[in-house]
mmCIF file of C-alpha atoms and ligand atoms in Angstrom:
data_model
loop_
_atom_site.group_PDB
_atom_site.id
_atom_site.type_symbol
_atom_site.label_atom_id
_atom_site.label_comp_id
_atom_site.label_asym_id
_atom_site.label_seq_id
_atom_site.Cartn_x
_atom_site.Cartn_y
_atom_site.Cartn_z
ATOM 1 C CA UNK U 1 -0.349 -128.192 10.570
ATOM 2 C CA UNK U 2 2.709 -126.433 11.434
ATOM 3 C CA UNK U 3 2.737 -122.451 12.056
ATOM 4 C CA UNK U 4 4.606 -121.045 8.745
ATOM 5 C CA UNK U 5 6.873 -117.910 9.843
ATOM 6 C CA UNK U 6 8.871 -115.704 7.372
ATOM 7 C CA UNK U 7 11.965 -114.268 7.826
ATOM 8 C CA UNK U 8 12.724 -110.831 6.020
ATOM 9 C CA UNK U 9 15.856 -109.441 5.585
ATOM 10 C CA UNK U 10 16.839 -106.516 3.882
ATOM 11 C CA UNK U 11 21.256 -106.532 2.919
ATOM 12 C CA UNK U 12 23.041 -103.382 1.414
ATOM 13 C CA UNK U 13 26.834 -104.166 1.140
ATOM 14 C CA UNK U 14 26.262 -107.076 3.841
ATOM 15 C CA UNK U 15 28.606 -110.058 2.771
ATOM 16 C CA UNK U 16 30.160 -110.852 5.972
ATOM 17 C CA UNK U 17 26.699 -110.847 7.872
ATOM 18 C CA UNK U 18 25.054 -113.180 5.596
ATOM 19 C CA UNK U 19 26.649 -116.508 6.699
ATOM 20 C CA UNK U 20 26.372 -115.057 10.361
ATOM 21 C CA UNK U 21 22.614 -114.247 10.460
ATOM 22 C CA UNK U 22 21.627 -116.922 8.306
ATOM 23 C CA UNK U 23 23.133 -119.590 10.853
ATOM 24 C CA UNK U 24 22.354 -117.703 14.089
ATOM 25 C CA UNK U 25 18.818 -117.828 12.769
ATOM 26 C CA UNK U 26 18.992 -121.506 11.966
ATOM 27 C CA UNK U 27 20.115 -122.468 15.232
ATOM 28 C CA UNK U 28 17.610 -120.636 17.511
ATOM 29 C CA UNK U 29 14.585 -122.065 14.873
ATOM 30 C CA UNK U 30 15.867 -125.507 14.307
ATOM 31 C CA UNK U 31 14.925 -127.098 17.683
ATOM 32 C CA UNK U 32 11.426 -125.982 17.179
ATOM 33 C CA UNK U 33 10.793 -127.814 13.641
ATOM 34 C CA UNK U 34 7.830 -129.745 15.344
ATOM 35 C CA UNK U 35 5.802 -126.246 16.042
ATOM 36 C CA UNK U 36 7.083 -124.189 13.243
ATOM 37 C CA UNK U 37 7.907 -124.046 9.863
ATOM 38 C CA UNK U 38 9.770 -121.238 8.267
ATOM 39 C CA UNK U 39 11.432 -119.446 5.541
ATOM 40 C CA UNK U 40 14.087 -116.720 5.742
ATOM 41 C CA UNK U 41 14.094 -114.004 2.391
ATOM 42 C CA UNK U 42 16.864 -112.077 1.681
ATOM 43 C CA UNK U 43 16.823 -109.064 -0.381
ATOM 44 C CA UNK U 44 19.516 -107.401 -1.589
ATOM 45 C CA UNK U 45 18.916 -103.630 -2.375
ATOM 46 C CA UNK U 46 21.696 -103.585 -4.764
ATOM 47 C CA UNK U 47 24.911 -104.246 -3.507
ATOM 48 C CA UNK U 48 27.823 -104.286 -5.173
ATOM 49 C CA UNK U 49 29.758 -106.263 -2.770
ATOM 50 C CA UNK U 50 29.540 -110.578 -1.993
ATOM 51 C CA UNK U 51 26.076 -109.818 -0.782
ATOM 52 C CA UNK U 52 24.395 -111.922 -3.237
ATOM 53 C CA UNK U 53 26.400 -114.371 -4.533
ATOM 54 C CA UNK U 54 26.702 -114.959 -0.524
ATOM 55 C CA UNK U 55 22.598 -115.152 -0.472
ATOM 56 C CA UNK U 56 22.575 -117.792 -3.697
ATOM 57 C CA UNK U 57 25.132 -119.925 -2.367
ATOM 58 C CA UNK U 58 22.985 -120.459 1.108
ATOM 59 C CA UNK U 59 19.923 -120.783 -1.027
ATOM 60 C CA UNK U 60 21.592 -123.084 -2.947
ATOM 61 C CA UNK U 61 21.812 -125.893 0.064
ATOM 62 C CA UNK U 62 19.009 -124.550 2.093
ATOM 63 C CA UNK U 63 15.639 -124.802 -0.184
ATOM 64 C CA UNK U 64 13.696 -122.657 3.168
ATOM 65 C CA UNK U 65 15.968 -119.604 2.273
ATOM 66 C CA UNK U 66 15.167 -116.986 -0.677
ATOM 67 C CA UNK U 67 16.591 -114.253 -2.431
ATOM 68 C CA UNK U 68 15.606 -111.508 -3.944
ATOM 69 C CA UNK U 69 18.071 -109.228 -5.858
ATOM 70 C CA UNK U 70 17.800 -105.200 -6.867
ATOM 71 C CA UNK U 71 19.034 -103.826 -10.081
ATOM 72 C CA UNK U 72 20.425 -101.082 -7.950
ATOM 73 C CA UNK U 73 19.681 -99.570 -4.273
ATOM 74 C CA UNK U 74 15.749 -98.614 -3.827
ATOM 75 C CA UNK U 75 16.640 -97.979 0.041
ATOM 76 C CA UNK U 76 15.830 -100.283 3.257
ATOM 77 C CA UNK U 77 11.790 -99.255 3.252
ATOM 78 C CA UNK U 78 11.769 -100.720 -0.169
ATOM 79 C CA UNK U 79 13.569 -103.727 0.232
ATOM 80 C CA UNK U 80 11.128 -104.442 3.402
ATOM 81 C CA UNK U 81 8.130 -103.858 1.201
ATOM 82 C CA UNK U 82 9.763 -106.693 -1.399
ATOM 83 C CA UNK U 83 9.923 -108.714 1.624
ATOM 84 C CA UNK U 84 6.713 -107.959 2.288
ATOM 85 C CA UNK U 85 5.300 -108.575 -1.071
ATOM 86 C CA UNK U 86 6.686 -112.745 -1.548
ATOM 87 C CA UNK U 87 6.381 -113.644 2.329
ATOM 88 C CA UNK U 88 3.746 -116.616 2.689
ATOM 89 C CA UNK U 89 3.875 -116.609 6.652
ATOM 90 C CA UNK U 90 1.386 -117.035 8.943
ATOM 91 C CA UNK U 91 3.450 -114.310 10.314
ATOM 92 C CA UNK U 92 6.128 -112.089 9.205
ATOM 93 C CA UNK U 93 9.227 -110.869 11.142
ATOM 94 C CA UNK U 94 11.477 -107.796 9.496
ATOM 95 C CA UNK U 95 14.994 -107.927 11.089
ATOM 96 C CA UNK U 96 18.518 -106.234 10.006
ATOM 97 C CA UNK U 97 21.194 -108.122 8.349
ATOM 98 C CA UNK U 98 24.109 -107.099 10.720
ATOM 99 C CA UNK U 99 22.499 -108.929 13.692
ATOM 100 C CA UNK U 100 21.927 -105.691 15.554
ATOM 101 C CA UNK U 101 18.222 -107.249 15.890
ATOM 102 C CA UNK U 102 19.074 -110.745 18.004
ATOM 103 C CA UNK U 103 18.106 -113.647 16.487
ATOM 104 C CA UNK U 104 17.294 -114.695 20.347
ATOM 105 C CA UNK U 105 14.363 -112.883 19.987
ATOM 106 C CA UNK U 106 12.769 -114.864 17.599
ATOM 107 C CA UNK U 107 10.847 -117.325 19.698
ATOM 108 C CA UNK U 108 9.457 -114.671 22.238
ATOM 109 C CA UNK U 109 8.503 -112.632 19.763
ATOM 110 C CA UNK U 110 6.439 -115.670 18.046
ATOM 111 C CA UNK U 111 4.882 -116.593 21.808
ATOM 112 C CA UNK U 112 3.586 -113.061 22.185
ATOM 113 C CA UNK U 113 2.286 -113.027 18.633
ATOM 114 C CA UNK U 114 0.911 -116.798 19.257
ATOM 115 C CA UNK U 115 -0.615 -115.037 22.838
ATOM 116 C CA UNK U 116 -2.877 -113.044 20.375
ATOM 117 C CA UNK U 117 -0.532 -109.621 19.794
ATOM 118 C CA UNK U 118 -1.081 -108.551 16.106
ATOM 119 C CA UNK U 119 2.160 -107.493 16.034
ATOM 120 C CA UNK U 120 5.202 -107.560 18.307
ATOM 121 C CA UNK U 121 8.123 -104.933 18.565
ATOM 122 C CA UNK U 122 11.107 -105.238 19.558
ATOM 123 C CA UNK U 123 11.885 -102.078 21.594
ATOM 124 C CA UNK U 124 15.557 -100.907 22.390
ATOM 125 C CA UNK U 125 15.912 -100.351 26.155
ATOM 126 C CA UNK U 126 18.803 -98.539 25.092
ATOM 127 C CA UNK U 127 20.824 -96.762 21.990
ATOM 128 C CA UNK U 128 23.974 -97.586 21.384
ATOM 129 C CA UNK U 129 24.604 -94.798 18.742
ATOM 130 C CA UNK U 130 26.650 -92.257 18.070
ATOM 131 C CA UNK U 131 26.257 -88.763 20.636
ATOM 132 C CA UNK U 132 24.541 -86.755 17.265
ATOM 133 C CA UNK U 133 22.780 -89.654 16.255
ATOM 134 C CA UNK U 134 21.055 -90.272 19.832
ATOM 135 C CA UNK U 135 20.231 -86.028 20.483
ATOM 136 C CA UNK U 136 18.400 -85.904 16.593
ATOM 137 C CA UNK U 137 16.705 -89.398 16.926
ATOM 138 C CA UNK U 138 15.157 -88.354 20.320
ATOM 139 C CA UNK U 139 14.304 -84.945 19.042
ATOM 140 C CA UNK U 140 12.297 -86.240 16.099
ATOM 141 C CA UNK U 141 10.592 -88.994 17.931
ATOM 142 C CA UNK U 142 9.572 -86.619 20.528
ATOM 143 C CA UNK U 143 8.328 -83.958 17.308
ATOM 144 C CA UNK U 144 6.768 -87.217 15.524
ATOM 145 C CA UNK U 145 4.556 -88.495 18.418
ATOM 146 C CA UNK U 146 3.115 -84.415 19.238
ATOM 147 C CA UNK U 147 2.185 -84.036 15.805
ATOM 148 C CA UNK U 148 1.679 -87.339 13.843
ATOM 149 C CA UNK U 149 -1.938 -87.961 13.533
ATOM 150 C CA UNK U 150 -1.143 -91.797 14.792
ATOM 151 C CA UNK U 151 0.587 -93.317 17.750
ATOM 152 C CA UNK U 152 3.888 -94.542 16.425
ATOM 153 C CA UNK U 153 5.260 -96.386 19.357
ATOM 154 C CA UNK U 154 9.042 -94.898 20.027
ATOM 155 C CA UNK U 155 12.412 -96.636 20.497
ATOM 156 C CA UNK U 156 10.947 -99.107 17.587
ATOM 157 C CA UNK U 157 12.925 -99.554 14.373
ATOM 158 C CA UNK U 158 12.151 -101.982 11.807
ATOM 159 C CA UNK U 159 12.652 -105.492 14.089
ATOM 160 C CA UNK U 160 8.823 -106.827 14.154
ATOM 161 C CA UNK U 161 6.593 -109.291 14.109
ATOM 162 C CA UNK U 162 3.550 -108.900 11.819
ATOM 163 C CA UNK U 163 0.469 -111.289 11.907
ATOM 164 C CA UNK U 164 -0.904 -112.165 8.209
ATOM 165 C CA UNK U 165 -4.085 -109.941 9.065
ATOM 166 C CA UNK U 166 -1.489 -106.955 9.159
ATOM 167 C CA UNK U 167 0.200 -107.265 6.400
ATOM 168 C CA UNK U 168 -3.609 -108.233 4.032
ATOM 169 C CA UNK U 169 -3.795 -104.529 5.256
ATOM 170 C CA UNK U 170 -0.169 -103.052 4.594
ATOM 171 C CA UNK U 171 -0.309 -104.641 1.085
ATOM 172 C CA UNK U 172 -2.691 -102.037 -0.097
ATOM 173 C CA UNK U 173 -0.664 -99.239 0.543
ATOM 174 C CA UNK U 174 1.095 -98.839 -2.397
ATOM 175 C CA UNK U 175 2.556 -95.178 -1.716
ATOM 176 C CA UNK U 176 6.337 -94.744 -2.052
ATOM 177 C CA UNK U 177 7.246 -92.147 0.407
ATOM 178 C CA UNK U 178 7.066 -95.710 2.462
ATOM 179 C CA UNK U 179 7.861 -94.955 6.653
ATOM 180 C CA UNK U 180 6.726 -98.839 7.440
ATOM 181 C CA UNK U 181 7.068 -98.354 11.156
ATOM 182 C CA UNK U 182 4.244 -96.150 11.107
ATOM 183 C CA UNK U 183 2.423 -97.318 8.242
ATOM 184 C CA UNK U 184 2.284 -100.832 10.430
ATOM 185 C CA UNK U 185 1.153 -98.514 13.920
ATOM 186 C CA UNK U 186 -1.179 -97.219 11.442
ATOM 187 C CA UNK U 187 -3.130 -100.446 11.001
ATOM 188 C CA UNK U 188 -4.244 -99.841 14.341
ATOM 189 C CA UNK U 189 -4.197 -103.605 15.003
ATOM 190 C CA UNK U 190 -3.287 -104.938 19.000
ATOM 191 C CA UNK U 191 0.518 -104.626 19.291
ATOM 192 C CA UNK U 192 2.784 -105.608 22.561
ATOM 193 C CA UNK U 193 6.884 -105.139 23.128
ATOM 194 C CA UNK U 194 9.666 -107.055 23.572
ATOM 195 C CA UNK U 195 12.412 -104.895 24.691
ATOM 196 C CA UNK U 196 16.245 -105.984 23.807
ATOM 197 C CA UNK U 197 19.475 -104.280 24.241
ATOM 198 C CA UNK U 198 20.687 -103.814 20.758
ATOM 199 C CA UNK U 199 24.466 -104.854 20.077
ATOM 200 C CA UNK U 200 26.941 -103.230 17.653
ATOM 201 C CA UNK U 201 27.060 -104.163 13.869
ATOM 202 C CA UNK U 202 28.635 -107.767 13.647
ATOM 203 C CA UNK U 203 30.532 -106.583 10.612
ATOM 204 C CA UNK U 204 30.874 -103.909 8.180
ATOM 205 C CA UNK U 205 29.532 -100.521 8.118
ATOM 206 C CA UNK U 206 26.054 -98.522 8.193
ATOM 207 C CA UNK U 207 24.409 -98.237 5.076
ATOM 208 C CA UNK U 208 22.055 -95.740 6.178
ATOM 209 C CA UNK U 209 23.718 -92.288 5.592
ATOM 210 C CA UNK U 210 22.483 -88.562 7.098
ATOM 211 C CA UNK U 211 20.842 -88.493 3.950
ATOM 212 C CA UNK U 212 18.887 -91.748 3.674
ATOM 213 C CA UNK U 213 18.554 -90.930 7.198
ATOM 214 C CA UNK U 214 16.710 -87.161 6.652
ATOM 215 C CA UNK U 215 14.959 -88.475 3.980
ATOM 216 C CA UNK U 216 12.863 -91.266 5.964
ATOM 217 C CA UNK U 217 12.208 -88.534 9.366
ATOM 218 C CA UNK U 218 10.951 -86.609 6.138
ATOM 219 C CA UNK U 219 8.520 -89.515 4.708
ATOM 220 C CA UNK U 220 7.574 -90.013 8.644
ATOM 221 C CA UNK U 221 6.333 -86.461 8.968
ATOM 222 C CA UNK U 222 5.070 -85.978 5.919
ATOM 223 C CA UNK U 223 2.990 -89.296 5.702
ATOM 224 C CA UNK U 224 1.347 -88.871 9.038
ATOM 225 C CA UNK U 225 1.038 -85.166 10.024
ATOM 226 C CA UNK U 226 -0.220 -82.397 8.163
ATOM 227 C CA UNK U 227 1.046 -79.726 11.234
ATOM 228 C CA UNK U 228 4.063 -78.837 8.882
ATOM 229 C CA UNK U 229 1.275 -77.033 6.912
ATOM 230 C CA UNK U 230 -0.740 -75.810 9.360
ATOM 231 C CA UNK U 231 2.339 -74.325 10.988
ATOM 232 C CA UNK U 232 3.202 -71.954 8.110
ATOM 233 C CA UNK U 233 -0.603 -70.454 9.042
ATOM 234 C CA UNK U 234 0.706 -70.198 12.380
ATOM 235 C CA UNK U 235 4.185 -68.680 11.796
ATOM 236 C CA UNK U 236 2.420 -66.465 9.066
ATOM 237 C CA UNK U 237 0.032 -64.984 12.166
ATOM 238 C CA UNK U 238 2.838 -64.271 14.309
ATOM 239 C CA UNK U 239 5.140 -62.894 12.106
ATOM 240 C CA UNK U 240 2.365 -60.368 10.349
ATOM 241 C CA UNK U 241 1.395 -59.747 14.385
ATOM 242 C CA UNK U 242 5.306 -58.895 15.389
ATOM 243 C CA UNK U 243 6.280 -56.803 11.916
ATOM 244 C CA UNK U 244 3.052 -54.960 12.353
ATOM 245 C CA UNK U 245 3.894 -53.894 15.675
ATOM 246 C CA UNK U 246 7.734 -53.575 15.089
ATOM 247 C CA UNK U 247 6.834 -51.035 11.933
ATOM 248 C CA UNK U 248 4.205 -48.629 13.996
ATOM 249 C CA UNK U 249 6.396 -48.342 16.078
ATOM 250 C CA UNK U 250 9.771 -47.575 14.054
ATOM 251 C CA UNK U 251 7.018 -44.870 11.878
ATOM 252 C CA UNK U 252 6.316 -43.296 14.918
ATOM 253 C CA UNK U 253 9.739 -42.644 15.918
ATOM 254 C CA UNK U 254 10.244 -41.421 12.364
ATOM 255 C CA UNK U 255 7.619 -38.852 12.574
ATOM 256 C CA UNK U 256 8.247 -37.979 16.035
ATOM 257 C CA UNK U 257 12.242 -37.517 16.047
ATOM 258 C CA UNK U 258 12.781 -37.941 12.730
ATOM 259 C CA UNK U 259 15.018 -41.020 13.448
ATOM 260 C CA UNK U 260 15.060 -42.090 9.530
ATOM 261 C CA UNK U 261 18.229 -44.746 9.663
ATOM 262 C CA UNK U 262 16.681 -46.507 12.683
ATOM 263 C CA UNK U 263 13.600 -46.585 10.392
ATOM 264 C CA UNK U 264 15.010 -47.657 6.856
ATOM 265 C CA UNK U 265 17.354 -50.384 8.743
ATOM 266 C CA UNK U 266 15.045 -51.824 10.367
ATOM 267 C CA UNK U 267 12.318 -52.207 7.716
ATOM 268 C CA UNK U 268 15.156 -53.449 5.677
ATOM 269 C CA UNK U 269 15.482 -55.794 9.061
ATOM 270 C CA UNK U 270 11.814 -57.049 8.648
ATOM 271 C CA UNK U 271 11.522 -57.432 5.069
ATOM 272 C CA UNK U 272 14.729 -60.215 5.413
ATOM 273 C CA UNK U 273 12.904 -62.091 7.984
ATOM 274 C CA UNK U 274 9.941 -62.334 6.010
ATOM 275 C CA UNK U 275 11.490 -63.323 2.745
ATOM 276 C CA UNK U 276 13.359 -65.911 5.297
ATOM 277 C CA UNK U 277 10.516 -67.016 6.503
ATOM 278 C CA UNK U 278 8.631 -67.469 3.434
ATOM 279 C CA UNK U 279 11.295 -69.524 1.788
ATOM 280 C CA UNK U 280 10.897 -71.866 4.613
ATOM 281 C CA UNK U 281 7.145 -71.909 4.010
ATOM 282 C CA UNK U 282 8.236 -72.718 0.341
ATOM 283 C CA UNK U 283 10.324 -75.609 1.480
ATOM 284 C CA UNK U 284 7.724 -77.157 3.684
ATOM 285 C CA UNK U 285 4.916 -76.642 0.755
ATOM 286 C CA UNK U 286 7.405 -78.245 -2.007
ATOM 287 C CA UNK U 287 8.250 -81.128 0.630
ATOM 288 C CA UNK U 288 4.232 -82.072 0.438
ATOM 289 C CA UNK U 289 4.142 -81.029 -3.635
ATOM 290 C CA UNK U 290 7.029 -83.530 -4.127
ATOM 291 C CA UNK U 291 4.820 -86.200 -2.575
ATOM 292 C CA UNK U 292 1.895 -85.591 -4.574
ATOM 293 C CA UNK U 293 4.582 -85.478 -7.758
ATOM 294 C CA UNK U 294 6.397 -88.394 -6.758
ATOM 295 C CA UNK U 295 2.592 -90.723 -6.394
ATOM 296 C CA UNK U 296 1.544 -89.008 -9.820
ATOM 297 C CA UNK U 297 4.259 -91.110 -11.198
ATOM 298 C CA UNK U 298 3.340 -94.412 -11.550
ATOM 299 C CA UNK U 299 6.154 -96.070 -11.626
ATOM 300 C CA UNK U 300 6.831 -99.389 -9.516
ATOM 301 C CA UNK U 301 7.865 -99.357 -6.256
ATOM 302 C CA UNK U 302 10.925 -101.054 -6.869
ATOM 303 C CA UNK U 303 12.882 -103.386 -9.591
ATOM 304 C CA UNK U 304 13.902 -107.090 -9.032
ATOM 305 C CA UNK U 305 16.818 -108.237 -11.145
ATOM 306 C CA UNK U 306 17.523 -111.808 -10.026
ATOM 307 C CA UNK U 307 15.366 -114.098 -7.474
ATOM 308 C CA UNK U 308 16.507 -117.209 -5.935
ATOM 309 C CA UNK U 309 13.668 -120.299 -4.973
ATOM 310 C CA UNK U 310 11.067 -118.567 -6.162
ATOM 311 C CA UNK U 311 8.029 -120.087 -4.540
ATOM 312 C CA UNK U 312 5.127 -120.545 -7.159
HETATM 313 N N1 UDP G 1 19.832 -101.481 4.260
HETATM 314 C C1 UDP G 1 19.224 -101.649 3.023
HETATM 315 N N2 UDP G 1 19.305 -100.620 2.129
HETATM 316 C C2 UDP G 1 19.957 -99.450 2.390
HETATM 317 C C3 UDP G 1 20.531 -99.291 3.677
HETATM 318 C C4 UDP G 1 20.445 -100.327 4.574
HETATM 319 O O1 UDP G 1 18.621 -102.680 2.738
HETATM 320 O O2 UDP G 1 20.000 -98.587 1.524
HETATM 321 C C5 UDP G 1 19.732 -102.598 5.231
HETATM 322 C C6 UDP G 1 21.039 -103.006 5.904
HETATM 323 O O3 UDP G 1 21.742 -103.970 5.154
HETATM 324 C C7 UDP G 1 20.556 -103.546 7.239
HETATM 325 C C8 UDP G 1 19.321 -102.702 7.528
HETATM 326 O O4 UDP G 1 18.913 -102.139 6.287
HETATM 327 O O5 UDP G 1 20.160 -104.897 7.147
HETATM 328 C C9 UDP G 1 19.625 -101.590 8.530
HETATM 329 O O6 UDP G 1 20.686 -100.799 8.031
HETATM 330 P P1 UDP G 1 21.917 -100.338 8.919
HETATM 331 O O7 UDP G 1 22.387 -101.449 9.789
HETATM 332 O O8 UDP G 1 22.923 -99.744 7.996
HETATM 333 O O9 UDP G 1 21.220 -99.208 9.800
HETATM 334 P P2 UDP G 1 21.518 -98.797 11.321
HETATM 335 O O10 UDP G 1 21.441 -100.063 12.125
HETATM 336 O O11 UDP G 1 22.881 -98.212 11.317
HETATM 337 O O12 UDP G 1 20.433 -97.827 11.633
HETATM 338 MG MG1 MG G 2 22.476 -101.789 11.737
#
C-alpha cells in the first residue's frame, strides 16, 4: 500500500497564493503517485479576501484537496492545530501558503522521515527579514533556548514533517496558548534538518503583525519556562540588597552632615524603582494568571464555518 502524506496549509488573506502553491505542490508530488499518496488541507483562518472561494474551486476538480473554513481569524497556531486535527497521513507536513516554505522540499523531507526521523525541519540557512525583525527574532531565540525547559531547535518555523506517532502525541494537548514548534520539540521524538534558503512572499502581504507576533514569543516563554517567575525572586533579592545599601548609606550622611535633600531625593529615587519594578513583577505574574484564566475557559480551540471534501 501506498505511503498516505498530508499536506497542511494554513491561508489568512492568501488568494493569489492558492492557485500557486496548490500547483507547485502538484507538480513536485505527481511523478511519485506509485510511492505516495496524498492530500493537501487548506484552512482558512478567516479571510475576508478570494481565499476560500479560491480553496473550493480547487477542491472542486481535485477530490485529494480539502478545505476547512474559520468563522473569523483564530491565528496561524490554530489553523495548524485544525490541520492537525482532520489530517489522515501516515505523515503530516505544515507549510505556509505564500510559498516561502519550497514545495521542492517535499520529497527530501519525506526520504529523511522514510530514513526513520520522527520529524523533519526545515531549517532557514538564512533570514531574509526585515533589519528589526532579524535583531528581535535572534534575541528571543537565543532567551528561549537558555531558559525553556526543552530544546526547541532554532532557525525552525512552522515548515515540518511530522510522523503519525507525533502527532497521536500532539493531539492530546489541548491547551490554547498553542507555540506548536515547541510543543512538537517537546514530544521528544528523533528529529533531523533539512536546511533551505527561504524566498520572499510570492504574493501579498504578512499576516502576522508585531502583535500576533509578541503574542506567540509570549505563549513560547510562557508554555515552556517558568524562569520569568523565578526571576522576579531574583530581581526582588537584588533590588532589596542595592536599596538596603543605597538607604544606610544616604541615613548616614543625614546624621552625619545633615545632608537632608540628598536624603529625601533619593529615597524618593528608590521608592520609584521599586514601584517600577514591582509593576513589572505584576506584568510577568498576570502574563502566567492569564494562562491559567484563559485554560479555565473551556471553550473550543477554534470554530469551523464551512468544510470542503470532508473525509468520513
Ligand atoms: N496565517 C494564518 N493566520 C494568521 C496569520 C497568518 O493562517 O492570522 C498564515 C499565512 O497565510 C501563511 C502562514 O500563516 O500561510 C505564515 O504567515 P506569514 O507568511 O504572514 O508569516 P511570515 O512568513 O511573514 O512570518
Ligand atoms: Mg510568509
Amino acid at each position: 500500500m501506498n505511503t498516505y502524506i498530508s499536506i497542511i496549509i494554513p491561508a489568512y488573506y492568501e488568494q493569489d497564493n492558492i492557485e500557486p502553491i496548490y500547483r507547485k505542490i502538484t507538480e513536485h508530488l505527481v511523478p511519485y503517485l506509485d510511492r505516495y499518496t496524498y492530500e493537501i488541507i487548506f484552512i482558512d483562518d478567516g479571510s475576508k479576501d478570494q481565499t476560500w472561494s479560491r480553496i473550493a474551486q480547487i477542491a472542486d476538480q481535485d477530490a485529494r484537496v480539502r478545505g476547512i473554513k474559520f468563522s473569523r481569524n483564530f491565528g496561524h497556531q490554530m489553523a495548524l492545530t485544525a490541520g492537525y486535527d482532520v489530517a489522515c497521513g501516515d505523515a503530516i507536513i505544515s507549510m505556509d501558503a505564500d510559498l516561502q516554505d519550497p514545495p521542492e522540499l517535499l520529497i527530501p523531507m519525506i526520504c529523511a522521515w522514510q530514513q526513520g526521523a520522527h520529524m523533519v525541519y526545515a531549517r532557514r540557512a538564512q533570514r531574509k527579514d526585515g533589519f528589526l525583525k532579524k535583531i528581535t527574532a535572534g534575541w528571543y531565540y537565543y532567551l528561549l533556548s537558555k531558559v525553556s525547559d526543552v530544546h526547541i531547535p532554532r532557525h525552525v518555523g512552522d515548515f515540518r514533517l511530522i510522523d503519525r506517532k507525533v502527532l497521536t502525541t500532539l493531539a492530546q494537548c489541548r491547551e490554547k496558548a498553542r507555540y506548536l514548534r515547541g510543543m512538537v520539540a517537546w514530544t521528544g521524538f528523533t528529529s533531523t534538518y533539512i536546511e533551505f534558503e527561504r524566498p520572499n512572499r510570492h504574493a501579498g502581504v504578512t499576516g502576522y503583525t508585531w502583535k500576533k507576533m509578541i503574542k506567540l514569543a509570549g505563549d513560547g516563554l510562557t508554555s515552556f519556562s517558568t524562569f520569568p517567575l523565578r526571576l522576579i525572586g531574583y530581581c526582588g533579592v537584588l533590588i532589596l540588597g542595592i536599596t538596603s545599601v543605597m538607604s544606610g548609606y544616604f541615613l548616614y550622611r543625614c546624621m552625619v552632615y545633615g545632608d537632608q535633600v540628598v536624603f529625601m531625593n533619593s529615597l524618593g529615587l528608590i521608592i520609584l524603582g521599586v514601584l517600577g519594578a514591582q509593576s513589572v513583577a505584576l506584568w510577568i505574574l498576570g502574563l502566567y494568571v492569564g494562562r491559567i484564566y484563559q485554560e479555565s475557559q473551556k471553550r473550543p480551540l477554534y470554530i469551523v464555518e464551512k468544510v470542503c471534501n470532508e473525509k468520513q
